[in-house]
């Protein structure tokens, strides 16, 4: 989504109400849009906590706000509910999330979620739904997580389609996944999207297809004026995967090192480089790469997959791997966000 | 971050241990629930941006959140676990590799447990199955000179698994530690090999074409990408694979090039069928044709799983149905459209000699079925008809005078042709099914005419039925047409 879109021009014959609303919006004392907090009680704190991964704190805050009746407007309740629901799902407390969902009306389009149903609260507000889209998405997503495979119908936006696509490998409906990806790509040729098509093809074994996808991505990136390091790294990482598949681990390592020189926060390159080192029988160095990344850039490198890989390497490298893993696990407990899945250490 | 492997008291007497890890290809991690959101979707009602006033103010409020690439590594923020940087992030496919968590290649190494250095280490690795022992590694010619305290010696062995059942990987080391005597450490790693796929074949002959249907079932836990499934025909056989026509029309050049419909067989019981058309072609030798046609060929199957991990299987010889090449054929040329019960009728047949030699003379009769009750049609007159010689690749007509003794839909069957010279009997050459009518009827429509020249009548359809208790009936539909109109007439005629 383009954040910096310019505001739409005001219509020439704007009604008196909208002019009044515009004035109200500009008035720093009464405008709901001065800051995030003026839009919703302590919203910037919630946002900040979410960015830090402090989901348990969010649960506490929501509970407190509710018990002290700090929320005055209907849309605030909805936003808090959304954060609560998201926190519970992030913490994998699915039955609690289910209960939270049940406090909502099943029909998110019902009148109680529309601005116009509360004229006293929203005198100048344009009619519409106050449901945050994320809530709608979670409402549809939770039954899926709980094992109910019927996808409820939701309005399709690119991120929705992405989510529908990513749930497919889990159900192992590769063909549906591919069809959805294909449809998206034909609408919008995005190098990231085509790369992911390449990853899907590579994962199920179509190496020729993956190669063609990566070549298409390279053409797209080289074509545009590419100052963008992230796209350059994407092309390099794709190349490295092709080397890896051909068992040319040395070339793969070289590509990943170039990525890390361009962007030291490229944790995909870091993780994959370590794996290549392992296949080169250099177990000590592969462990070093992952450990140093965790020390240097923990908020970027601390990732369940990287930890799984590191623990696999520990199990191979040390007879007494339990000790090493315990040290790692203690460190993780200090540093990790609330939603980090600690089962990845397999202790 | 340091991890110590040594310094822990061990119960075992050995200073050395083997660690084994299977090194099949890694997988690409799929994050099934990334749960990342665009802040707009979380902080604001979904329709809020439709409001022009809101739309003008809100982007400003989000500008500080919207640029995650300016992350400061010292900032303890895990915003990338929460915020969408790009819509495709929700796909959960970052291109991150995960090590295999179950069996494949074997990456083996020895770990020194104690503080002593180990000298003159001889390592051996062997696979044992029920039937054989295969040596994978033997360092006896170039032993590892020493492994330092808490050190490691790594090696990778590769083995193509061809047998089914229980396998044992035996790793042994012969070494010297602080003591004088050599120590011997064997370690055993057991695993079971089972069939990844099963292939079922069906062979059908249609005239001179043989169709082979192969059904492949996947018993593994991964989806299989079928790389190549090829039928290698045996000598004198040729094969073409029959595929459904590809009706997809790709308008987009990019998707057309990068996107080919893959053949994927689902894990845990998925199946896929292949169909081959086989033709037998050889120099004219009837003997060879009958015997040599039994073995059709073999199927060569290669598939791939994660990141192109290859698998291969070759089937046993696939056997076909023995082909007996037809020597003669019998065709019905003319049969009366209506056959009346107990009224004789003539059937014209054509006997075709498919061989390159003269066949005959023949005798033709209707074979008796097991009981007289079953026979519906008999020959009227002489029970055996004689037919002269038929030249090579030529034909001869004959007529049979038949009579039906049962009504209803009956089979005219049992026509038997006997070659009096070669003493060969051909039955089951021809079978026909016909309706034997009880009565032939004429229906006349008598109409009172107002205008003498204006009546046309045509029976457009009739239906014959049988009713259990009150005899058969016939329905008639017809139209009577005059200059101005068509009038439908409907009548029912009962027949006793």
PDB file of C-alpha atoms in Angstrom, chain A residues 180-328:
ATOM      1  CA  UNK A 180      -3.793 -18.692  -7.545  1.00  0.00           C
ATOM      2  CA  UNK A 181      -0.196 -17.573  -7.878  1.00  0.00           C
ATOM      3  CA  UNK A 182      -0.438 -17.700 -11.633  1.00  0.00           C
ATOM      4  CA  UNK A 183      -3.574 -15.551 -11.589  1.00  0.00           C
ATOM      5  CA  UNK A 184      -1.889 -12.995  -9.347  1.00  0.00           C
ATOM      6  CA  UNK A 185       1.221 -12.865 -11.474  1.00  0.00           C
ATOM      7  CA  UNK A 186      -0.724 -12.327 -14.659  1.00  0.00           C
ATOM      8  CA  UNK A 187      -2.337  -9.292 -13.035  1.00  0.00           C
ATOM      9  CA  UNK A 188       0.773  -7.935 -11.458  1.00  0.00           C
ATOM     10  CA  UNK A 189       4.286  -8.972 -12.447  1.00  0.00           C
ATOM     11  CA  UNK A 190       6.075  -8.411  -9.217  1.00  0.00           C
ATOM     12  CA  UNK A 191       9.601  -9.810  -8.823  1.00  0.00           C
ATOM     13  CA  UNK A 192       8.874 -10.877  -5.250  1.00  0.00           C
ATOM     14  CA  UNK A 193       5.750 -12.731  -6.305  1.00  0.00           C
ATOM     15  CA  UNK A 194       7.454 -14.479  -9.212  1.00  0.00           C
ATOM     16  CA  UNK A 195      10.324 -15.437  -6.901  1.00  0.00           C
ATOM     17  CA  UNK A 196       7.858 -17.065  -4.592  1.00  0.00           C
ATOM     18  CA  UNK A 197       6.415 -18.963  -7.530  1.00  0.00           C
ATOM     19  CA  UNK A 198       9.983 -20.138  -8.104  1.00  0.00           C
ATOM     20  CA  UNK A 199      10.252 -21.256  -4.480  1.00  0.00           C
ATOM     21  CA  UNK A 200       7.015 -23.226  -4.747  1.00  0.00           C
ATOM     22  CA  UNK A 201       8.229 -24.890  -7.937  1.00  0.00           C
ATOM     23  CA  UNK A 202      11.573 -25.642  -6.368  1.00  0.00           C
ATOM     24  CA  UNK A 203       9.967 -27.062  -3.260  1.00  0.00           C
ATOM     25  CA  UNK A 204       7.957 -29.637  -5.127  1.00  0.00           C
ATOM     26  CA  UNK A 205      10.850 -30.412  -7.440  1.00  0.00           C
ATOM     27  CA  UNK A 206      10.220 -28.623 -10.749  1.00  0.00           C
ATOM     28  CA  UNK A 207      13.772 -27.316 -11.122  1.00  0.00           C
ATOM     29  CA  UNK A 208      13.345 -26.235 -14.721  1.00  0.00           C
ATOM     30  CA  UNK A 209      10.248 -24.260 -13.825  1.00  0.00           C
ATOM     31  CA  UNK A 210      12.038 -22.621 -10.906  1.00  0.00           C
ATOM     32  CA  UNK A 211      14.958 -21.706 -13.136  1.00  0.00           C
ATOM     33  CA  UNK A 212      12.615 -20.034 -15.615  1.00  0.00           C
ATOM     34  CA  UNK A 213      10.887 -18.136 -12.843  1.00  0.00           C
ATOM     35  CA  UNK A 214      14.175 -16.866 -11.408  1.00  0.00           C
ATOM     36  CA  UNK A 215      15.379 -15.831 -14.847  1.00  0.00           C
ATOM     37  CA  UNK A 216      12.176 -13.860 -15.315  1.00  0.00           C
ATOM     38  CA  UNK A 217      12.766 -12.146 -11.979  1.00  0.00           C
ATOM     39  CA  UNK A 218      16.302 -11.250 -12.984  1.00  0.00           C
ATOM     40  CA  UNK A 219      15.036  -9.710 -16.204  1.00  0.00           C
ATOM     41  CA  UNK A 220      12.498  -7.649 -14.283  1.00  0.00           C
ATOM     42  CA  UNK A 221      15.053  -6.364 -11.808  1.00  0.00           C
ATOM     43  CA  UNK A 222      17.826  -5.660 -14.274  1.00  0.00           C
ATOM     44  CA  UNK A 223      15.350  -3.847 -16.471  1.00  0.00           C
ATOM     45  CA  UNK A 224      14.290  -1.357 -13.816  1.00  0.00           C
ATOM     46  CA  UNK A 225      16.732   1.198 -12.489  1.00  0.00           C
ATOM     47  CA  UNK A 226      17.817  -0.948  -9.644  1.00  0.00           C
ATOM     48  CA  UNK A 227      19.317   0.986  -6.834  1.00  0.00           C
ATOM     49  CA  UNK A 228      17.206  -1.168  -4.589  1.00  0.00           C
ATOM     50  CA  UNK A 229      19.517  -3.396  -2.591  1.00  0.00           C
ATOM     51  CA  UNK A 230      16.678  -5.640  -1.575  1.00  0.00           C
ATOM     52  CA  UNK A 231      15.881  -6.536  -5.172  1.00  0.00           C
ATOM     53  CA  UNK A 232      19.557  -7.090  -5.976  1.00  0.00           C
ATOM     54  CA  UNK A 233      19.817  -9.434  -3.034  1.00  0.00           C
ATOM     55  CA  UNK A 234      16.661 -11.204  -4.115  1.00  0.00           C
ATOM     56  CA  UNK A 235      18.221 -11.977  -7.491  1.00  0.00           C
ATOM     57  CA  UNK A 236      21.452 -13.141  -5.811  1.00  0.00           C
ATOM     58  CA  UNK A 237      19.619 -15.371  -3.382  1.00  0.00           C
ATOM     59  CA  UNK A 238      17.638 -16.941  -6.191  1.00  0.00           C
ATOM     60  CA  UNK A 239      20.881 -17.611  -8.051  1.00  0.00           C
ATOM     61  CA  UNK A 240      22.339 -19.158  -4.928  1.00  0.00           C
ATOM     62  CA  UNK A 241      19.378 -21.538  -4.627  1.00  0.00           C
ATOM     63  CA  UNK A 242      19.989 -22.729  -8.172  1.00  0.00           C
ATOM     64  CA  UNK A 243      23.659 -23.358  -7.343  1.00  0.00           C
ATOM     65  CA  UNK A 244      22.649 -25.227  -4.230  1.00  0.00           C
ATOM     66  CA  UNK A 245      20.316 -27.470  -6.149  1.00  0.00           C
ATOM     67  CA  UNK A 246      23.164 -28.329  -8.506  1.00  0.00           C
ATOM     68  CA  UNK A 247      25.287 -29.025  -5.422  1.00  0.00           C
ATOM     69  CA  UNK A 248      27.665 -26.199  -6.252  1.00  0.00           C
ATOM     70  CA  UNK A 249      27.722 -25.075  -2.634  1.00  0.00           C
ATOM     71  CA  UNK A 250      30.834 -22.946  -3.051  1.00  0.00           C
ATOM     72  CA  UNK A 251      29.189 -20.690  -5.626  1.00  0.00           C
ATOM     73  CA  UNK A 252      26.094 -20.509  -3.457  1.00  0.00           C
ATOM     74  CA  UNK A 253      28.166 -19.357  -0.488  1.00  0.00           C
ATOM     75  CA  UNK A 254      29.789 -16.724  -2.672  1.00  0.00           C
ATOM     76  CA  UNK A 255      26.409 -15.332  -3.714  1.00  0.00           C
ATOM     77  CA  UNK A 256      25.193 -15.213  -0.129  1.00  0.00           C
ATOM     78  CA  UNK A 257      28.363 -13.410   0.968  1.00  0.00           C
ATOM     79  CA  UNK A 258      27.736 -10.751  -1.670  1.00  0.00           C
ATOM     80  CA  UNK A 259      24.242 -10.346  -0.277  1.00  0.00           C
ATOM     81  CA  UNK A 260      25.569  -9.912   3.227  1.00  0.00           C
ATOM     82  CA  UNK A 261      28.054  -7.299   2.057  1.00  0.00           C
ATOM     83  CA  UNK A 262      25.253  -5.302   0.458  1.00  0.00           C
ATOM     84  CA  UNK A 263      22.915  -5.726   3.397  1.00  0.00           C
ATOM     85  CA  UNK A 264      24.167  -7.087   6.698  1.00  0.00           C
ATOM     86  CA  UNK A 265      20.577  -7.592   7.839  1.00  0.00           C
ATOM     87  CA  UNK A 266      19.742 -10.090   5.095  1.00  0.00           C
ATOM     88  CA  UNK A 267      18.985 -12.946   7.452  1.00  0.00           C
ATOM     89  CA  UNK A 268      17.807 -15.261   4.666  1.00  0.00           C
ATOM     90  CA  UNK A 269      21.278 -15.040   3.129  1.00  0.00           C
ATOM     91  CA  UNK A 270      22.866 -15.614   6.541  1.00  0.00           C
ATOM     92  CA  UNK A 271      20.762 -18.692   7.274  1.00  0.00           C
ATOM     93  CA  UNK A 272      21.174 -20.208   3.849  1.00  0.00           C
ATOM     94  CA  UNK A 273      24.918 -19.561   3.805  1.00  0.00           C
ATOM     95  CA  UNK A 274      25.224 -21.534   7.033  1.00  0.00           C
ATOM     96  CA  UNK A 275      23.354 -24.429   5.475  1.00  0.00           C
ATOM     97  CA  UNK A 276      25.642 -24.451   2.459  1.00  0.00           C
ATOM     98  CA  UNK A 277      28.670 -24.537   4.753  1.00  0.00           C
ATOM     99  CA  UNK A 278      27.215 -27.568   6.433  1.00  0.00           C
ATOM    100  CA  UNK A 279      26.809 -29.388   3.147  1.00  0.00           C
ATOM    101  CA  UNK A 280      30.459 -28.535   2.516  1.00  0.00           C
ATOM    102  CA  UNK A 281      31.184 -30.452   5.731  1.00  0.00           C
ATOM    103  CA  UNK A 282      32.274 -27.266   7.442  1.00  0.00           C
ATOM    104  CA  UNK A 283      30.084 -27.756  10.468  1.00  0.00           C
ATOM    105  CA  UNK A 284      32.112 -25.469  12.745  1.00  0.00           C
ATOM    106  CA  UNK A 285      31.842 -22.487  10.430  1.00  0.00           C
ATOM    107  CA  UNK A 286      28.182 -23.060   9.766  1.00  0.00           C
ATOM    108  CA  UNK A 287      27.529 -22.898  13.495  1.00  0.00           C
ATOM    109  CA  UNK A 288      29.679 -19.772  13.795  1.00  0.00           C
ATOM    110  CA  UNK A 289      27.731 -17.956  11.091  1.00  0.00           C
ATOM    111  CA  UNK A 290      24.413 -18.523  12.852  1.00  0.00           C
ATOM    112  CA  UNK A 291      25.717 -17.776  16.319  1.00  0.00           C
ATOM    113  CA  UNK A 292      27.349 -14.535  15.257  1.00  0.00           C
ATOM    114  CA  UNK A 293      24.186 -13.411  13.492  1.00  0.00           C
ATOM    115  CA  UNK A 294      22.171 -13.990  16.648  1.00  0.00           C
ATOM    116  CA  UNK A 295      24.682 -11.959  18.629  1.00  0.00           C
ATOM    117  CA  UNK A 296      25.007  -9.148  16.127  1.00  0.00           C
ATOM    118  CA  UNK A 297      21.484  -8.592  14.922  1.00  0.00           C
ATOM    119  CA  UNK A 298      19.183 -10.523  17.231  1.00  0.00           C
ATOM    120  CA  UNK A 299      15.952  -8.801  16.312  1.00  0.00           C
ATOM    121  CA  UNK A 300      16.441  -9.702  12.676  1.00  0.00           C
ATOM    122  CA  UNK A 301      18.111 -13.085  13.061  1.00  0.00           C
ATOM    123  CA  UNK A 302      15.988 -14.509  15.868  1.00  0.00           C
ATOM    124  CA  UNK A 303      13.673 -16.605  13.817  1.00  0.00           C
ATOM    125  CA  UNK A 304      12.288 -20.085  14.470  1.00  0.00           C
ATOM    126  CA  UNK A 305      13.727 -21.551  11.267  1.00  0.00           C
ATOM    127  CA  UNK A 306      17.223 -20.290  11.973  1.00  0.00           C
ATOM    128  CA  UNK A 307      17.031 -21.736  15.483  1.00  0.00           C
ATOM    129  CA  UNK A 308      15.831 -25.105  14.162  1.00  0.00           C
ATOM    130  CA  UNK A 309      18.821 -25.186  11.832  1.00  0.00           C
ATOM    131  CA  UNK A 310      21.238 -24.191  14.557  1.00  0.00           C
ATOM    132  CA  UNK A 311      19.888 -26.854  16.885  1.00  0.00           C
ATOM    133  CA  UNK A 312      20.187 -29.503  14.163  1.00  0.00           C
ATOM    134  CA  UNK A 313      23.799 -28.466  13.782  1.00  0.00           C
ATOM    135  CA  UNK A 314      24.361 -28.669  17.531  1.00  0.00           C
ATOM    136  CA  UNK A 315      22.877 -32.162  17.631  1.00  0.00           C
ATOM    137  CA  UNK A 316      25.306 -33.240  14.973  1.00  0.00           C
ATOM    138  CA  UNK A 317      28.331 -31.426  16.319  1.00  0.00           C
ATOM    139  CA  UNK A 318      28.152 -32.267  19.995  1.00  0.00           C
ATOM    140  CA  UNK A 319      27.536 -35.443  21.857  1.00  0.00           C
ATOM    141  CA  UNK A 320      26.409 -33.305  24.786  1.00  0.00           C
ATOM    142  CA  UNK A 321      24.284 -31.074  22.645  1.00  0.00           C
ATOM    143  CA  UNK A 322      21.695 -30.742  25.419  1.00  0.00           C
ATOM    144  CA  UNK A 323      23.984 -28.321  27.255  1.00  0.00           C
ATOM    145  CA  UNK A 324      24.583 -26.111  24.266  1.00  0.00           C
ATOM    146  CA  UNK A 325      20.930 -26.033  23.422  1.00  0.00           C
ATOM    147  CA  UNK A 326      20.085 -25.121  26.985  1.00  0.00           C
ATOM    148  CA  UNK A 327      22.412 -22.115  26.801  1.00  0.00           C
ATOM    149  CA  UNK A 328      20.764 -21.040  23.570  1.00  0.00           C
TER     150      UNK A 328
END
